[in-house]
Coordinates of C-alpha atoms and ligand atoms in Angstrom, one line a residue:
M20 CA -22.3 -108.6 -74.8
S21 CA -19.4 -109.4 -72.9
G22 CA -18.8 -112.7 -71.5
K23 CA -18.2 -111.3 -68.1
H24 CA -21.1 -111.7 -65.8
G25 CA -21.5 -108.7 -63.4
C26 CA -23.1 -109.0 -59.8
E27 CA -26.0 -107.4 -61.2
D28 CA -27.0 -110.6 -63.0
F29 CA -26.3 -112.8 -60.3
P30 CA -26.8 -111.8 -56.5
V31 CA -24.7 -112.9 -54.1
R32 CA -27.2 -113.8 -51.3
L33 CA -24.7 -116.4 -49.5
E34 CA -21.9 -115.1 -47.3
P35 CA -18.6 -116.3 -48.2
P36 CA -17.3 -118.3 -45.2
A37 CA -14.4 -117.4 -43.0
L38 CA -11.9 -120.2 -43.8
A39 CA -8.6 -118.6 -42.3
A40 CA -8.8 -120.9 -39.3
L41 CA -9.7 -124.0 -41.2
A42 CA -7.2 -123.4 -43.8
P43 CA -4.2 -125.3 -42.3
G44 CA -6.4 -128.5 -41.8
N45 CA -4.9 -131.3 -39.6
T46 CA -2.9 -133.4 -42.0
G47 CA 0.1 -131.4 -43.0
V48 CA -1.6 -130.7 -46.4
P49 CA -3.2 -127.6 -46.3
G50 CA -6.9 -127.3 -46.5
V51 CA -7.2 -131.2 -45.6
W52 CA -8.9 -132.5 -42.7
S53 CA -9.3 -136.3 -41.9
F54 CA -10.9 -138.2 -39.1
A55 CA -10.0 -142.0 -38.6
S56 CA -12.2 -144.3 -36.5
P57 CA -10.8 -147.4 -34.8
S58 CA -13.2 -149.5 -36.4
P59 CA -12.3 -150.5 -40.2
G60 CA -14.1 -149.0 -42.9
P61 CA -14.0 -146.9 -46.0
H62 CA -12.0 -143.8 -46.5
T63 CA -14.8 -141.4 -47.7
A64 CA -13.8 -138.0 -49.0
I65 CA -16.0 -134.8 -49.5
V66 CA -14.6 -132.2 -51.4
A67 CA -15.5 -128.5 -51.6
L68 CA -14.0 -125.5 -53.4
V69 CA -12.9 -127.5 -56.6
H70 CA -14.2 -124.2 -58.0
G71 CA -13.3 -121.0 -56.2
N72 CA -16.5 -119.1 -55.9
E73 CA -18.6 -122.1 -55.4
Y74 CA -18.2 -121.8 -51.6
A75 CA -21.5 -123.3 -50.5
G76 CA -19.8 -126.7 -50.4
A77 CA -16.9 -124.8 -48.0
L78 CA -20.1 -123.8 -45.6
V79 CA -20.9 -127.2 -45.6
L80 CA -17.5 -128.3 -44.5
A81 CA -16.8 -125.5 -42.0
R82 CA -20.1 -126.8 -40.4
L83 CA -19.4 -130.5 -40.3
L84 CA -16.0 -129.3 -38.8
S85 CA -17.7 -127.0 -36.1
L86 CA -20.1 -130.0 -35.2
G87 CA -17.1 -132.2 -34.7
I88 CA -18.1 -134.9 -37.0
A89 CA -16.4 -138.2 -36.5
P90 CA -16.9 -141.1 -38.8
A91 CA -18.3 -144.4 -36.9
R92 CA -15.8 -146.6 -38.9
G93 CA -13.1 -146.0 -41.5
R94 CA -11.9 -142.6 -42.4
L95 CA -13.4 -139.4 -43.3
S96 CA -11.6 -136.5 -45.3
L97 CA -12.8 -133.2 -45.8
I98 CA -11.1 -131.2 -48.4
F99 CA -11.0 -127.4 -49.4
A100 CA -9.5 -128.0 -52.7
N101 CA -8.9 -124.5 -54.2
L102 CA -8.2 -122.1 -51.4
D103 CA -6.2 -119.9 -53.4
A104 CA -9.0 -119.1 -55.7
F105 CA -11.4 -118.6 -53.0
A106 CA -9.2 -116.3 -51.4
R107 CA -9.6 -114.0 -54.6
F108 CA -13.6 -114.0 -54.3
D109 CA -14.7 -110.6 -55.0
R110 CA -18.6 -110.1 -54.8
R111 CA -18.4 -107.4 -57.4
E112 CA -17.0 -109.5 -59.9
P113 CA -18.3 -112.9 -58.2
T114 CA -17.6 -115.1 -61.3
A115 CA -13.9 -114.3 -61.7
S116 CA -12.4 -116.5 -58.9
R117 CA -13.4 -119.7 -60.2
Y118 CA -9.6 -120.7 -60.6
V119 CA -6.5 -119.0 -60.5
E120 CA -4.8 -120.1 -63.5
E121 CA -6.8 -123.1 -65.1
D122 CA -9.7 -125.0 -64.1
F123 CA -8.7 -127.6 -61.1
N124 CA -11.5 -129.9 -62.5
R125 CA -9.9 -130.5 -66.1
L126 CA -6.4 -131.9 -64.7
W127 CA -7.3 -135.3 -63.7
C128 CA -5.5 -137.5 -66.0
R129 CA -2.1 -139.2 -65.4
A130 CA -0.4 -137.4 -68.2
V131 CA -1.4 -134.3 -67.1
L132 CA -0.7 -134.8 -63.6
D133 CA 2.6 -136.6 -64.1
G134 CA 3.5 -134.1 -67.4
P135 CA 5.7 -131.2 -67.2
R136 CA 3.1 -128.1 -67.3
D137 CA 2.9 -126.1 -64.2
S138 CA 0.1 -123.9 -62.8
A139 CA -1.1 -123.0 -59.5
E140 CA -3.9 -125.6 -59.7
L141 CA -1.5 -128.2 -61.0
R142 CA 0.6 -127.9 -58.1
R143 CA -2.3 -128.3 -55.7
A144 CA -3.8 -131.4 -57.7
R145 CA -0.2 -133.0 -57.3
S146 CA -0.3 -132.1 -53.5
L147 CA -3.6 -133.6 -53.2
R148 CA -3.4 -136.7 -55.3
P149 CA -1.7 -138.9 -52.8
L150 CA -4.6 -138.4 -50.6
F151 CA -7.1 -139.3 -53.3
D152 CA -5.1 -142.4 -54.3
T153 CA -6.4 -143.8 -50.8
V154 CA -9.8 -142.6 -51.1
D155 CA -12.8 -145.4 -51.6
V156 CA -15.7 -143.1 -51.8
L157 CA -15.7 -139.2 -53.1
L158 CA -18.4 -136.9 -53.1
D159 CA -17.5 -133.5 -54.8
L160 CA -19.6 -130.4 -53.7
H161 CA -20.3 -128.0 -56.8
S162 CA -22.8 -125.4 -57.6
M163 CA -24.3 -123.4 -60.7
L164 CA -24.2 -120.2 -62.1
W165 CA -27.6 -120.5 -63.6
D166 CA -30.4 -121.4 -61.3
S167 CA -31.3 -125.1 -61.8
D168 CA -32.8 -127.8 -60.0
P169 CA -29.8 -130.0 -58.1
L170 CA -28.6 -133.1 -59.7
M171 CA -25.8 -135.6 -59.5
L172 CA -23.3 -136.5 -62.1
C173 CA -21.9 -140.0 -61.9
G174 CA -19.6 -140.3 -65.2
A175 CA -20.2 -143.4 -67.1
T176 CA -19.7 -146.4 -64.6
D177 CA -22.3 -148.6 -63.3
K178 CA -20.4 -148.3 -59.7
A179 CA -20.9 -144.6 -59.8
R180 CA -24.4 -144.7 -60.6
R181 CA -25.0 -147.0 -57.9
L182 CA -23.3 -145.0 -55.6
A183 CA -25.2 -141.7 -56.6
L184 CA -28.5 -143.6 -56.3
A185 CA -27.6 -144.7 -53.0
I186 CA -26.9 -141.4 -51.7
G187 CA -30.5 -140.6 -52.5
S188 CA -30.2 -136.8 -53.0
P189 CA -30.6 -134.7 -55.2
L190 CA -33.6 -136.6 -57.0
L191 CA -31.9 -136.4 -60.4
V192 CA -28.8 -138.6 -61.1
V193 CA -27.3 -137.9 -64.7
S194 CA -24.9 -140.3 -66.1
D195 CA -22.5 -138.7 -68.5
H196 CA -19.0 -138.7 -70.2
G197 CA -17.4 -135.7 -68.8
H198 CA -15.8 -132.6 -70.6
L199 CA -13.5 -132.9 -73.9
G200 CA -11.3 -130.1 -72.3
G201 CA -10.1 -132.6 -69.6
R202 CA -10.8 -135.1 -67.0
R203 CA -12.7 -134.0 -63.8
L204 CA -11.8 -135.3 -60.3
I205 CA -14.5 -137.7 -60.5
D206 CA -13.0 -138.9 -63.8
Y207 CA -9.6 -139.7 -62.4
R208 CA -8.8 -143.2 -63.1
P209 CA -8.7 -144.8 -59.7
F210 CA -12.3 -143.7 -59.4
A211 CA -13.4 -144.2 -63.2
D212 CA -11.7 -147.6 -63.9
P213 CA -14.4 -150.3 -63.8
G214 CA -12.0 -152.7 -62.5
T215 CA -11.8 -150.8 -59.0
K216 CA -14.4 -150.6 -56.2
R217 CA -13.6 -147.1 -55.7
A218 CA -16.1 -144.6 -57.0
A219 CA -16.8 -140.6 -57.1
V220 CA -19.7 -138.5 -57.9
L221 CA -20.5 -134.9 -58.2
V222 CA -23.3 -132.9 -57.0
E223 CA -24.4 -129.8 -58.6
A224 CA -26.7 -128.4 -55.6
G225 CA -28.1 -125.4 -57.1
Q226 CA -27.2 -121.7 -58.1
H227 CA -23.9 -120.7 -56.3
W228 CA -24.8 -118.2 -54.0
L229 CA -28.4 -119.5 -52.7
E230 CA -29.0 -120.7 -49.1
A231 CA -31.0 -123.6 -50.8
T232 CA -27.8 -124.7 -52.3
V233 CA -26.2 -125.3 -48.7
S234 CA -29.3 -127.5 -47.7
A235 CA -29.3 -129.5 -50.9
M236 CA -25.4 -130.3 -50.4
F237 CA -26.2 -131.2 -46.8
A238 CA -28.9 -133.6 -47.9
S239 CA -26.2 -135.1 -50.2
V240 CA -23.7 -135.6 -47.3
A241 CA -26.0 -137.0 -45.0
G242 CA -27.2 -139.6 -47.7
L243 CA -23.8 -140.2 -48.4
L244 CA -22.4 -141.0 -44.6
R245 CA -25.7 -142.9 -44.0
H246 CA -24.9 -145.1 -47.2
T247 CA -21.2 -145.7 -46.0
E248 CA -22.4 -146.4 -42.6
Q249 CA -20.1 -143.6 -41.0
L250 CA -22.9 -141.7 -39.4
A251 CA -25.9 -143.1 -37.8
E252 CA -29.4 -142.8 -39.3
A253 CA -30.5 -140.1 -36.3
D254 CA -27.3 -138.0 -36.9
A255 CA -27.9 -138.2 -41.0
A256 CA -31.3 -137.2 -40.3
A257 CA -30.2 -134.0 -37.9
L258 CA -28.1 -133.0 -40.9
A259 CA -30.5 -133.2 -43.4
P260 CA -34.3 -133.7 -42.2
S261 CA -35.8 -133.7 -45.6
L262 CA -33.8 -137.0 -46.5
R263 CA -36.1 -139.2 -44.8
T264 CA -39.4 -138.5 -46.9
R265 CA -37.5 -138.6 -50.1
P266 CA -38.7 -140.7 -53.2
A267 CA -36.2 -142.6 -55.0
P268 CA -34.2 -140.5 -57.5
T269 CA -34.4 -140.6 -61.0
L270 CA -31.7 -141.9 -63.7
A271 CA -30.9 -140.1 -66.7
Q272 CA -28.3 -140.8 -69.5
V273 CA -26.8 -138.0 -71.3
T274 CA -27.9 -138.3 -75.1
M275 CA -26.6 -135.3 -76.9
T276 CA -24.0 -132.4 -75.9
V277 CA -24.9 -128.8 -77.3
T278 CA -21.8 -126.9 -78.1
A279 CA -21.9 -123.3 -79.5
E280 CA -20.8 -123.4 -82.9
S281 CA -21.4 -119.6 -83.6
S282 CA -20.8 -116.5 -81.4
D283 CA -24.7 -116.0 -81.7
F284 CA -26.2 -119.0 -79.7
R285 CA -29.6 -118.3 -77.9
F286 CA -32.2 -120.4 -76.3
V287 CA -35.7 -119.6 -77.5
R288 CA -36.7 -119.0 -73.8
A289 CA -34.9 -119.2 -70.4
F290 CA -34.9 -122.7 -69.7
R291 CA -34.2 -124.0 -66.3
G292 CA -32.1 -126.7 -65.5
G293 CA -33.9 -129.9 -65.1
E294 CA -36.9 -128.9 -67.2
V295 CA -38.3 -131.7 -69.4
V296 CA -39.3 -130.8 -72.8
R297 CA -42.3 -133.3 -73.4
E298 CA -42.1 -133.7 -77.6
R299 CA -39.2 -134.7 -79.6
N300 CA -38.3 -132.1 -82.2
T301 CA -39.3 -129.1 -80.2
L302 CA -36.9 -126.2 -81.0
I303 CA -35.3 -125.1 -78.0
A304 CA -32.4 -122.8 -79.2
L305 CA -31.0 -121.3 -82.4
D306 CA -27.3 -121.3 -82.9
G307 CA -26.7 -118.6 -85.6
N308 CA -29.3 -119.6 -88.2
A309 CA -29.0 -123.4 -87.1
E310 CA -32.2 -124.9 -85.4
I311 CA -31.5 -126.9 -82.1
R312 CA -34.2 -129.4 -81.7
T313 CA -34.8 -132.0 -78.9
P314 CA -33.7 -135.4 -80.4
H315 CA -36.4 -137.2 -78.4
D316 CA -39.3 -137.3 -76.1
D317 CA -39.3 -136.1 -72.5
C318 CA -35.8 -134.6 -73.0
I319 CA -34.2 -133.6 -69.8
L320 CA -32.3 -130.2 -70.0
V321 CA -29.1 -130.4 -67.9
M322 CA -27.6 -127.2 -66.7
P323 CA -28.5 -124.7 -69.6
S324 CA -26.1 -122.1 -69.8
L325 CA -28.2 -119.0 -70.9
R326 CA -25.1 -117.0 -72.1
T327 CA -22.9 -119.3 -74.1
S328 CA -19.8 -118.3 -76.1
R329 CA -18.7 -120.2 -79.2
G330 CA -17.0 -123.5 -78.5
H331 CA -18.6 -123.8 -75.1
T332 CA -21.3 -126.2 -73.9
A333 CA -24.7 -124.5 -73.9
V334 CA -26.7 -127.4 -72.8
R335 CA -26.6 -131.2 -72.3
L336 CA -29.8 -133.3 -73.2
A337 CA -30.6 -136.4 -71.3
R338 CA -33.2 -138.9 -71.3
R339 CA -34.6 -141.1 -68.4
V340 CA -33.4 -144.6 -68.3
P341 CA -34.4 -147.6 -65.8
A342 CA -32.3 -146.9 -62.5
Ligands
LIG2 ZN1 -18.0 -126.2 -59.9

């Protein structure tokens, strides 16, 4: 079976947004909108389209712009990160427009940003970097190929864990250590350095092309702007009515990252992201002849990729920890 996913596997139920009118932004940097309040406060950034085919986040930003959103204090920036990749979106091959040349979300270390390499994504990252260098609180809006319960990824720092829990939605917050393949935007040093107060989190809000994913993102955005006191409680509730009745989120720590070592990796059944496998030592997958078993009780399956090629992450396993 080829690694490409056709549209028959993942129906596109969400219309891509028309972004031509929004693409210029209002800051001189394409795709960047920024609004300042006369009252002092944090600089908050909400980022969409880090991956070009994950346009649920762009629908959210477009809606915020059409509502004329303005922060009650500080600054609010809305960023369409990879418009060039999004422009290539084709519903007949909806997974092909994740990026143009390389993954925008693996570039965020100084050695790469300051290094000699060049690509469409690196040029874009370098043009956005001065803005990110002024951001105090960042929410990066992502979605997933495989249908999964929404979750928030907060990296390894306590400050980002606290931010994710304070946002209050999604109800699962996962502390992790990122990807071996390169640093994500939320791992960019100014955010990931425990010595600063600045923090960034990433929401994986659901399947790329479902309306429910847009709603989950609105809940995170409303929770964020309520937490930063940039949006009044009533305005936050109008953006996401479900936010008021939410229980406190659960915090989980990644205990193991399962990488496919063979070209024949398969789960024993179609697990859904967010599922909890109760018993330790339960068989969840076969990698060639090797058995993959849960390393502990109450094992949370984080973003299982039901078709994984060799060398790629198949699933992360996590355990609930005290919040
Ligand atoms: Zn993504």
